[in-house]
CSV table of C-alpha atoms and ligand atoms in Angstrom, one decimal:
chain,number,residue,atom,x,y,z
A,1,UNK,CA,79.0,119.8,121.5
A,2,UNK,CA,81.4,120.6,124.6
A,3,UNK,CA,80.2,119.6,127.9
A,4,UNK,CA,80.1,121.6,131.3
A,5,UNK,CA,84.0,120.9,132.2
A,6,UNK,CA,85.2,122.5,128.7
A,7,UNK,CA,83.2,125.5,128.9
A,8,UNK,CA,84.2,126.6,132.3
A,9,UNK,CA,87.0,128.4,131.3
A,10,UNK,CA,85.0,130.8,128.4
A,11,UNK,CA,82.0,131.0,130.6
A,12,UNK,CA,84.0,133.7,132.9
A,13,UNK,CA,85.5,135.3,130.0
A,14,UNK,CA,81.8,135.0,127.8
A,15,UNK,CA,80.7,136.9,131.0
A,16,UNK,CA,83.1,139.4,131.1
A,17,UNK,CA,82.5,140.1,126.8
A,18,UNK,CA,86.1,138.8,126.6
A,19,UNK,CA,85.6,136.2,124.0
A,20,UNK,CA,86.4,135.7,120.3
A,21,UNK,CA,83.4,135.1,117.8
A,22,UNK,CA,84.1,131.2,117.9
A,23,UNK,CA,84.4,130.5,121.8
A,24,UNK,CA,81.2,133.0,122.4
A,25,UNK,CA,79.1,130.6,120.2
A,26,UNK,CA,80.6,127.3,121.8
A,27,UNK,CA,79.7,128.7,125.1
A,28,UNK,CA,76.2,130.3,123.8
A,29,UNK,CA,75.8,126.3,122.0
A,30,UNK,CA,76.3,124.9,125.3
A,31,UNK,CA,74.2,127.2,127.7
A,32,UNK,CA,71.2,126.5,125.0
A,33,UNK,CA,71.2,123.0,125.9
A,34,UNK,CA,72.5,123.0,129.3
A,35,UNK,CA,70.1,124.4,132.1
A,36,UNK,CA,72.6,124.1,134.7
A,37,UNK,CA,75.2,125.8,133.2
A,38,UNK,CA,72.9,128.6,132.5
A,39,UNK,CA,71.9,128.8,136.1
A,40,UNK,CA,75.3,129.1,137.0
A,41,UNK,CA,76.0,131.8,134.4
A,42,UNK,CA,72.7,133.9,135.6
A,43,UNK,CA,74.6,133.4,139.4
A,44,UNK,CA,78.0,134.4,138.4
A,45,UNK,CA,76.3,137.6,136.9
A,46,UNK,CA,74.3,137.8,140.7
A,47,UNK,CA,77.4,137.3,142.5
A,48,UNK,CA,79.5,140.1,140.8
A,49,UNK,CA,76.5,142.6,141.6
A,50,UNK,CA,76.6,141.2,145.1
A,51,UNK,CA,80.5,141.5,145.9
A,52,UNK,CA,79.9,145.4,145.0
A,53,UNK,CA,78.3,145.6,148.0
A,54,UNK,CA,81.5,145.5,150.0
A,55,UNK,CA,82.3,149.2,150.3
A,56,UNK,CA,85.9,150.1,149.7
A,57,UNK,CA,88.0,151.2,152.5
A,58,UNK,CA,89.9,154.8,152.7
A,59,UNK,CA,93.2,155.0,153.9
A,60,UNK,CA,93.8,156.5,157.5
A,61,UNK,CA,94.4,159.7,158.0
A,62,UNK,CA,98.7,159.4,158.3
A,63,UNK,CA,99.2,157.1,155.3
A,64,UNK,CA,100.8,159.4,152.9
A,65,UNK,CA,103.0,161.0,155.8
A,66,UNK,CA,103.9,157.5,157.1
A,67,UNK,CA,104.8,156.6,153.5
A,68,UNK,CA,106.5,159.9,153.2
A,69,UNK,CA,108.5,159.5,156.6
A,70,UNK,CA,109.8,155.7,155.6
A,71,UNK,CA,111.0,156.9,152.6
A,72,UNK,CA,112.5,159.9,153.5
A,73,UNK,CA,114.3,157.7,156.2
A,74,UNK,CA,115.9,156.3,153.0
A,75,UNK,CA,119.5,156.1,153.5
A,76,UNK,CA,120.3,156.4,149.8
A,77,UNK,CA,118.8,159.6,149.6
A,78,UNK,CA,122.3,160.4,150.9
A,79,UNK,CA,125.6,160.7,148.7
A,80,UNK,CA,125.5,156.9,148.9
A,81,UNK,CA,122.7,157.0,146.5
A,82,UNK,CA,124.4,158.6,144.3
A,83,UNK,CA,126.3,154.7,143.3
A,84,UNK,CA,124.8,152.4,141.3
A,85,UNK,CA,123.5,149.1,143.2
A,86,UNK,CA,126.7,147.1,142.1
A,87,UNK,CA,129.2,150.2,142.9
A,88,UNK,CA,127.7,150.6,146.2
A,89,UNK,CA,127.7,146.7,146.8
A,90,UNK,CA,131.5,146.8,146.2
A,91,UNK,CA,132.1,150.1,147.9
A,92,UNK,CA,130.0,148.1,151.4
A,93,UNK,CA,132.4,145.8,150.6
A,94,UNK,CA,135.3,147.7,151.0
A,95,UNK,CA,134.1,149.7,153.6
A,96,UNK,CA,133.6,146.7,155.8
A,97,UNK,CA,137.1,145.1,155.1
A,98,UNK,CA,138.7,148.9,156.0
A,99,UNK,CA,136.0,148.9,159.1
A,100,UNK,CA,137.2,145.4,159.9
A,101,UNK,CA,141.2,146.3,159.5
A,102,UNK,CA,140.9,149.2,161.3
A,103,UNK,CA,138.3,147.8,164.1
A,104,UNK,CA,141.0,145.0,164.7
A,105,UNK,CA,144.3,147.4,164.9
A,106,UNK,CA,142.3,149.6,167.8
A,107,UNK,CA,144.6,148.8,171.2
A,108,UNK,CA,141.0,147.8,173.0
A,109,UNK,CA,141.2,145.6,175.6
A,110,UNK,CA,137.7,143.8,174.7
A,111,UNK,CA,136.9,142.8,171.1
A,112,UNK,CA,134.6,144.5,168.9
A,113,UNK,CA,132.3,143.7,166.6
A,114,UNK,CA,132.9,145.2,163.1
A,115,UNK,CA,130.3,147.8,162.3
A,116,UNK,CA,127.7,146.9,159.8
A,117,UNK,CA,128.1,148.2,156.4
A,118,UNK,CA,125.7,150.9,155.1
A,119,UNK,CA,124.1,148.6,152.8
A,120,UNK,CA,123.2,146.3,155.6
A,121,UNK,CA,122.0,149.2,157.5
A,122,UNK,CA,119.8,150.1,155.0
A,123,UNK,CA,118.3,146.5,154.7
A,124,UNK,CA,118.0,146.8,158.1
A,125,UNK,CA,115.8,149.6,158.5
A,126,UNK,CA,112.5,147.9,158.2
A,127,UNK,CA,113.3,144.7,160.2
A,128,UNK,CA,109.8,145.3,162.2
A,129,UNK,CA,108.6,144.3,158.7
A,130,UNK,CA,107.4,140.2,158.7
A,131,UNK,CA,107.4,140.4,154.6
A,132,UNK,CA,111.1,141.2,154.3
A,133,UNK,CA,112.6,139.7,157.6
A,134,UNK,CA,113.8,136.6,155.5
A,135,UNK,CA,115.1,138.2,152.6
A,136,UNK,CA,118.5,139.5,152.5
A,137,UNK,CA,119.8,142.7,150.5
A,138,UNK,CA,120.3,141.3,147.2
A,139,UNK,CA,117.2,139.4,147.0
A,140,UNK,CA,115.1,142.2,148.3
A,141,UNK,CA,116.4,144.0,145.1
A,142,UNK,CA,115.5,140.8,143.2
A,143,UNK,CA,112.1,141.3,144.4
A,144,UNK,CA,111.0,144.4,143.0
A,145,UNK,CA,113.6,144.6,139.9
A,146,UNK,CA,112.9,141.0,138.1
A,147,UNK,CA,109.5,140.4,139.6
A,148,UNK,CA,110.3,136.7,139.7
A,149,UNK,CA,109.7,136.6,143.5
A,150,UNK,CA,106.1,135.7,143.4
A,151,UNK,CA,107.2,132.2,141.4
A,152,UNK,CA,108.6,131.1,144.2
A,153,UNK,CA,106.1,131.4,146.6
A,154,UNK,CA,103.0,130.3,144.6
A,155,UNK,CA,103.7,126.8,143.6
A,156,UNK,CA,103.6,126.6,139.9
A,157,UNK,CA,100.9,123.9,138.7
A,158,UNK,CA,102.5,122.6,135.7
A,159,UNK,CA,101.5,122.5,132.6
A,160,UNK,CA,99.4,125.4,132.9
A,161,UNK,CA,101.7,127.8,134.8
A,162,UNK,CA,104.1,128.4,131.7
A,163,UNK,CA,104.6,132.5,130.8
A,164,UNK,CA,102.2,133.4,128.4
A,165,UNK,CA,104.4,134.9,125.1
A,166,UNK,CA,102.1,137.9,125.5
A,167,UNK,CA,103.6,138.8,129.1
A,168,UNK,CA,106.9,139.6,127.5
A,169,UNK,CA,105.5,142.2,125.1
A,170,UNK,CA,106.0,145.8,126.0
A,171,UNK,CA,103.4,148.1,127.2
A,172,UNK,CA,103.2,151.7,128.3
A,173,UNK,CA,101.1,152.4,131.2
B,1,UNK,CA,98.3,165.5,128.2
B,2,UNK,CA,98.9,163.3,131.5
B,3,UNK,CA,101.7,161.3,132.0
B,4,UNK,CA,101.5,157.9,132.0
B,5,UNK,CA,102.5,155.7,134.8
B,6,UNK,CA,105.7,154.3,133.3
B,7,UNK,CA,106.5,158.3,132.4
B,8,UNK,CA,106.3,159.1,136.1
B,9,UNK,CA,108.4,156.1,137.2
B,10,UNK,CA,110.7,157.4,134.7
B,11,UNK,CA,110.7,160.6,136.3
B,12,UNK,CA,111.1,159.5,139.9
B,13,UNK,CA,113.8,157.3,138.7
B,14,UNK,CA,115.5,160.8,137.4
B,15,UNK,CA,114.9,162.0,140.7
B,16,UNK,CA,111.8,163.8,140.5
B,17,UNK,CA,109.8,163.3,143.9
B,18,UNK,CA,106.5,165.0,142.7
B,19,UNK,CA,106.0,162.3,140.7
B,20,UNK,CA,106.7,159.3,143.5
B,21,UNK,CA,103.9,161.5,145.4
B,22,UNK,CA,101.5,161.4,142.1
B,23,UNK,CA,101.9,157.7,142.0
B,24,UNK,CA,101.2,157.5,145.8
B,25,UNK,CA,98.4,159.3,145.3
B,26,UNK,CA,97.0,157.3,142.2
B,27,UNK,CA,97.6,154.4,144.0
B,28,UNK,CA,97.1,154.6,147.5
B,29,UNK,CA,93.7,153.8,147.8
B,30,UNK,CA,93.8,150.7,145.2
B,31,UNK,CA,96.6,149.3,147.1
B,32,UNK,CA,95.3,149.5,150.8
B,33,UNK,CA,92.0,148.1,149.5
B,34,UNK,CA,93.3,145.0,147.5
B,35,UNK,CA,95.9,144.8,150.4
B,36,UNK,CA,93.2,144.4,153.4
B,37,UNK,CA,91.0,142.0,151.0
B,38,UNK,CA,94.0,139.8,151.0
B,39,UNK,CA,95.0,140.0,154.5
B,40,UNK,CA,91.7,141.3,156.0
B,41,UNK,CA,93.3,143.2,158.5
B,42,UNK,CA,92.9,147.0,158.3
B,43,UNK,CA,96.3,147.8,160.1
B,44,UNK,CA,98.3,144.9,158.3
B,45,UNK,CA,97.1,145.9,154.9
B,46,UNK,CA,98.5,149.5,155.2
B,47,UNK,CA,101.7,148.7,156.8
B,48,UNK,CA,102.0,146.1,153.6
B,49,UNK,CA,100.9,149.2,151.1
B,50,UNK,CA,103.4,151.2,152.7
B,51,UNK,CA,106.2,148.6,152.3
B,52,UNK,CA,105.1,148.5,148.4
B,53,UNK,CA,105.8,152.3,147.7
B,54,UNK,CA,108.9,152.0,150.0
B,55,UNK,CA,110.0,148.9,147.3
B,56,UNK,CA,109.1,151.0,144.6
B,57,UNK,CA,111.3,153.6,145.4
B,58,UNK,CA,113.8,151.9,146.4
B,59,UNK,CA,113.8,149.9,143.1
B,60,UNK,CA,113.5,153.3,141.0
B,61,UNK,CA,116.8,153.5,139.8
B,62,UNK,CA,116.9,149.7,138.3
B,63,UNK,CA,113.3,150.5,137.1
B,64,UNK,CA,113.0,149.6,133.5
B,65,UNK,CA,109.4,149.6,132.3
B,66,UNK,CA,109.5,146.2,131.0
B,67,UNK,CA,106.1,145.3,132.1
B,68,UNK,CA,102.8,147.4,132.8
B,69,UNK,CA,103.7,149.9,135.9
B,70,UNK,CA,100.2,148.1,138.1
B,71,UNK,CA,101.7,144.4,136.9
B,72,UNK,CA,104.6,145.5,139.1
B,73,UNK,CA,103.0,147.2,141.5
B,74,UNK,CA,100.4,144.6,142.4
B,75,UNK,CA,102.6,142.1,142.1
B,76,UNK,CA,105.0,143.5,144.7
B,77,UNK,CA,101.9,144.2,146.6
B,78,UNK,CA,100.3,140.3,146.4
B,79,UNK,CA,104.3,139.1,147.1
B,80,UNK,CA,104.2,140.9,150.6
B,81,UNK,CA,100.1,140.0,151.2
B,82,UNK,CA,101.4,136.1,150.8
B,83,UNK,CA,104.3,136.7,152.7
B,84,UNK,CA,102.3,138.0,155.3
B,85,UNK,CA,99.2,135.5,155.4
B,86,UNK,CA,101.9,132.8,155.3
B,87,UNK,CA,103.8,134.0,158.2
B,88,UNK,CA,100.5,134.6,160.1
B,89,UNK,CA,99.4,130.9,159.3
B,90,UNK,CA,102.7,129.5,160.5
B,91,UNK,CA,102.3,131.8,163.7
B,92,UNK,CA,98.9,130.3,164.1
B,93,UNK,CA,99.9,126.6,163.6
B,94,UNK,CA,102.5,127.2,166.3
B,95,UNK,CA,99.9,127.6,168.5
B,96,UNK,CA,97.6,124.6,167.6
B,97,UNK,CA,99.4,122.3,165.9
B,98,UNK,CA,96.3,120.1,164.5
B,99,UNK,CA,94.8,123.1,163.2
B,100,UNK,CA,94.4,122.2,159.4
B,101,UNK,CA,96.8,123.5,156.7
B,102,UNK,CA,94.8,125.1,154.0
B,103,UNK,CA,97.0,124.5,150.7
B,104,UNK,CA,96.5,126.2,147.3
B,105,UNK,CA,93.4,124.8,145.8
B,106,UNK,CA,91.7,122.7,149.1
B,107,UNK,CA,88.4,122.9,149.5
B,108,UNK,CA,87.4,126.6,151.6
B,109,UNK,CA,87.7,126.5,154.8
B,110,UNK,CA,84.4,126.1,156.9
B,111,UNK,CA,82.2,129.3,156.2
B,112,UNK,CA,79.2,130.6,158.2
B,113,UNK,CA,77.5,132.0,155.4
B,114,UNK,CA,75.8,128.3,154.3
B,115,UNK,CA,74.2,128.3,158.1
B,116,UNK,CA,73.4,132.0,158.6
B,117,UNK,CA,69.9,132.7,158.4
B,118,UNK,CA,69.3,135.4,156.3
B,119,UNK,CA,66.0,137.8,157.2
B,120,UNK,CA,64.6,140.7,156.1
B,121,UNK,CA,66.1,142.2,159.1
B,122,UNK,CA,69.7,141.4,157.8
B,123,UNK,CA,71.0,145.0,156.8
B,124,UNK,CA,74.0,145.8,154.1
B,125,UNK,CA,76.8,145.7,156.7
B,126,UNK,CA,76.3,142.2,157.7
B,127,UNK,CA,75.8,141.0,154.0
B,128,UNK,CA,79.1,143.0,153.4
B,129,UNK,CA,81.0,141.0,156.2
B,130,UNK,CA,79.7,137.1,154.9
B,131,UNK,CA,80.7,138.6,151.4
B,132,UNK,CA,84.2,139.5,152.7
B,133,UNK,CA,84.9,136.3,154.5
B,134,UNK,CA,83.5,134.1,151.7
B,135,UNK,CA,86.6,135.6,149.6
B,136,UNK,CA,88.6,135.6,152.8
B,137,UNK,CA,88.0,131.7,152.4
B,138,UNK,CA,89.4,131.5,149.3
B,139,UNK,CA,93.0,129.8,148.4
B,140,UNK,CA,95.0,132.4,148.5
B,141,UNK,CA,95.8,132.4,145.0
B,142,UNK,CA,92.2,132.4,143.9
B,143,UNK,CA,91.5,135.1,146.4
B,144,UNK,CA,94.1,137.2,144.5
B,145,UNK,CA,92.7,136.6,141.0
B,146,UNK,CA,89.0,137.2,141.8
B,147,UNK,CA,90.1,140.7,143.7
B,148,UNK,CA,92.9,141.6,141.0
B,149,UNK,CA,89.5,140.6,138.1
B,150,UNK,CA,86.5,142.0,140.4
B,151,UNK,CA,87.5,145.2,142.5
B,152,UNK,CA,90.6,146.4,140.3
B,153,UNK,CA,89.0,145.3,137.4
B,154,UNK,CA,92.4,144.0,135.7
B,155,UNK,CA,92.1,142.1,132.1
B,156,UNK,CA,93.2,138.8,132.1
B,157,UNK,CA,96.6,139.2,130.8
B,158,UNK,CA,97.2,141.5,133.3
B,159,UNK,CA,96.5,139.6,136.0
B,160,UNK,CA,98.2,136.5,134.9
B,161,UNK,CA,101.4,138.5,134.6
B,162,UNK,CA,100.7,139.5,138.6
B,163,UNK,CA,99.8,136.3,139.7
B,164,UNK,CA,102.9,134.5,136.8
B,165,UNK,CA,100.5,132.0,135.2
B,166,UNK,CA,99.2,131.5,131.8
B,167,UNK,CA,96.0,133.3,130.5
B,168,UNK,CA,94.2,129.5,130.4
B,169,UNK,CA,95.4,129.0,133.9
B,170,UNK,CA,93.9,132.2,135.2
B,171,UNK,CA,90.3,131.4,133.7
B,172,UNK,CA,90.2,128.0,135.3
B,173,UNK,CA,91.4,129.9,138.9
B,174,UNK,CA,89.0,132.3,138.5
B,175,UNK,CA,86.2,129.9,137.6
B,176,UNK,CA,86.8,127.8,140.5
B,177,UNK,CA,87.0,130.9,142.7
B,178,UNK,CA,83.7,132.2,141.8
B,179,UNK,CA,81.9,128.8,141.6
B,180,UNK,CA,82.9,128.3,145.5
B,181,UNK,CA,81.5,131.8,146.2
B,182,UNK,CA,78.5,131.4,144.2
B,183,UNK,CA,77.9,128.5,146.4
B,184,UNK,CA,79.1,129.7,149.0
B,185,UNK,CA,76.8,133.0,149.2
B,186,UNK,CA,74.0,131.2,147.6
B,187,UNK,CA,71.5,132.9,150.2
B,188,UNK,CA,72.6,136.4,149.0
B,189,UNK,CA,73.0,135.4,145.2
B,190,UNK,CA,69.5,134.4,144.9
B,191,UNK,CA,68.0,136.8,147.0
B,192,UNK,CA,69.4,140.3,146.3
B,193,UNK,CA,69.2,143.2,148.8
B,194,UNK,CA,66.4,145.2,147.2
B,195,UNK,CA,64.1,141.9,147.7
B,196,UNK,CA,65.3,141.7,151.5
B,197,UNK,CA,64.1,145.2,152.3
B,198,UNK,CA,61.1,144.8,149.9
B,199,UNK,CA,59.8,142.4,152.6
B,200,UNK,CA,57.7,141.2,149.9
B,201,UNK,CA,58.6,137.7,150.3
B,202,UNK,CA,59.8,137.9,146.6
B,203,UNK,CA,63.0,135.6,147.5
B,204,UNK,CA,63.5,132.4,147.0
B,205,UNK,CA,63.1,130.7,150.8
B,206,UNK,CA,65.9,129.5,152.3
C,1,ZN,ZN1,76.8,122.4,131.3
C-alpha cells in the first residue's frame, strides 16, 4: 500500500474528482487504512467550503473608463501602429538616426539631446507602473507574446518544472 | 453562437474595438479579484488589472492562439502580481534590513490565526479577513496556484500553463498550500460558521 507521502499528490485530484480509476483506487485504499489522511481529506473539503466565505470584490466605478482611457492613449492607434513591430522598430531606428543628424546640424549654441523615437515614447507612457519599469520595449513585447517571462521570475524547481507536453497542444477558448 | 475568447481576440487583432470591450467586461471582475488576493491591496490590484488589459491590447497584432486565452491572460496577471509583490518587498527590506525574506517554499509567515480566539461573536467579516490573511501568507507561487484552483476554478493543465510547471509539480504545490491553510485555519475549518452562529456549543473547543 502507498504511504501518506505517495498519496499526497493524488489526494487533491481525488477530492476534485479528477483522477483516473487506478489513482482513485490507490487513494481510497490508503484512506481506508489511514485515519490521519482520512481526517486530512475531510478537513480539505471543509477548508474549501470555508474559503468560499471570502466575498468577491467588484471593480471600482471608474475601472472600465480607466482601461479605455489607457488604451486610447496608446500611440499605436495612430498611423504609426499600421507598421508591424519589426518595421516599427526599424522605422524608429531610422527616425532616431535622422533626428540625431538633424539635431546635430542645428545651428544651436547649446548641445541638445536627440528626441526619443516614437517606440520609446510608447514604452514610457506607463512608466508609473512598477511592473514595467525594468522592462525594455522589446522585452515588454516578449512578456505578452511568448509567455516565457514567468519562468524567469519563478525559480524553477528541477526536475519537476519541465513543461508538460500537453501544454503545447492547441485549444480554442 | 457566442464567439470564443480566441475568436474575440482575433477580432481585436483585426481592429474590432467592440471585441476588446467584450473581453474587458468578461474578465474585469475575475482579474481584479485574482490580483486583489495576490497583492492584497485593492488600488494596486486595479492598477495591475488595467495593466493586464493594456498589455493584451498592445500585443493584439502579435496574437496567435497557441494557448487558451485565459492561460495567457492570467499568466500576464500572475507575472505582474509577482513583480509587484517583489518590488514591494524590496522596498520594505530597504526600510528594515533584518526583515526575513520569505522564499518560495519557506515556512509561512507568522499568522494571527492560530492564536486568535474565535468565539461565538466572531462575525463573517472577521472570518473572511482571517482567511484572506492565511492565503496571503502562502509563498507566492502556492498562493497563485490556490487562487487559480479554488477561485478561478481552472483545471490542472491550465494552472500548470499559467505557472509554467508540470501538472505533477502543480499537484504538490496545491497539496502543500492546502496543508498549510488547513493547519492555519484549523479553528475555522473545524468550527463551521453555522455552528458558531447556532451557539449551541457544537463546535470543537479551542
Ligand atoms: Zn496516510
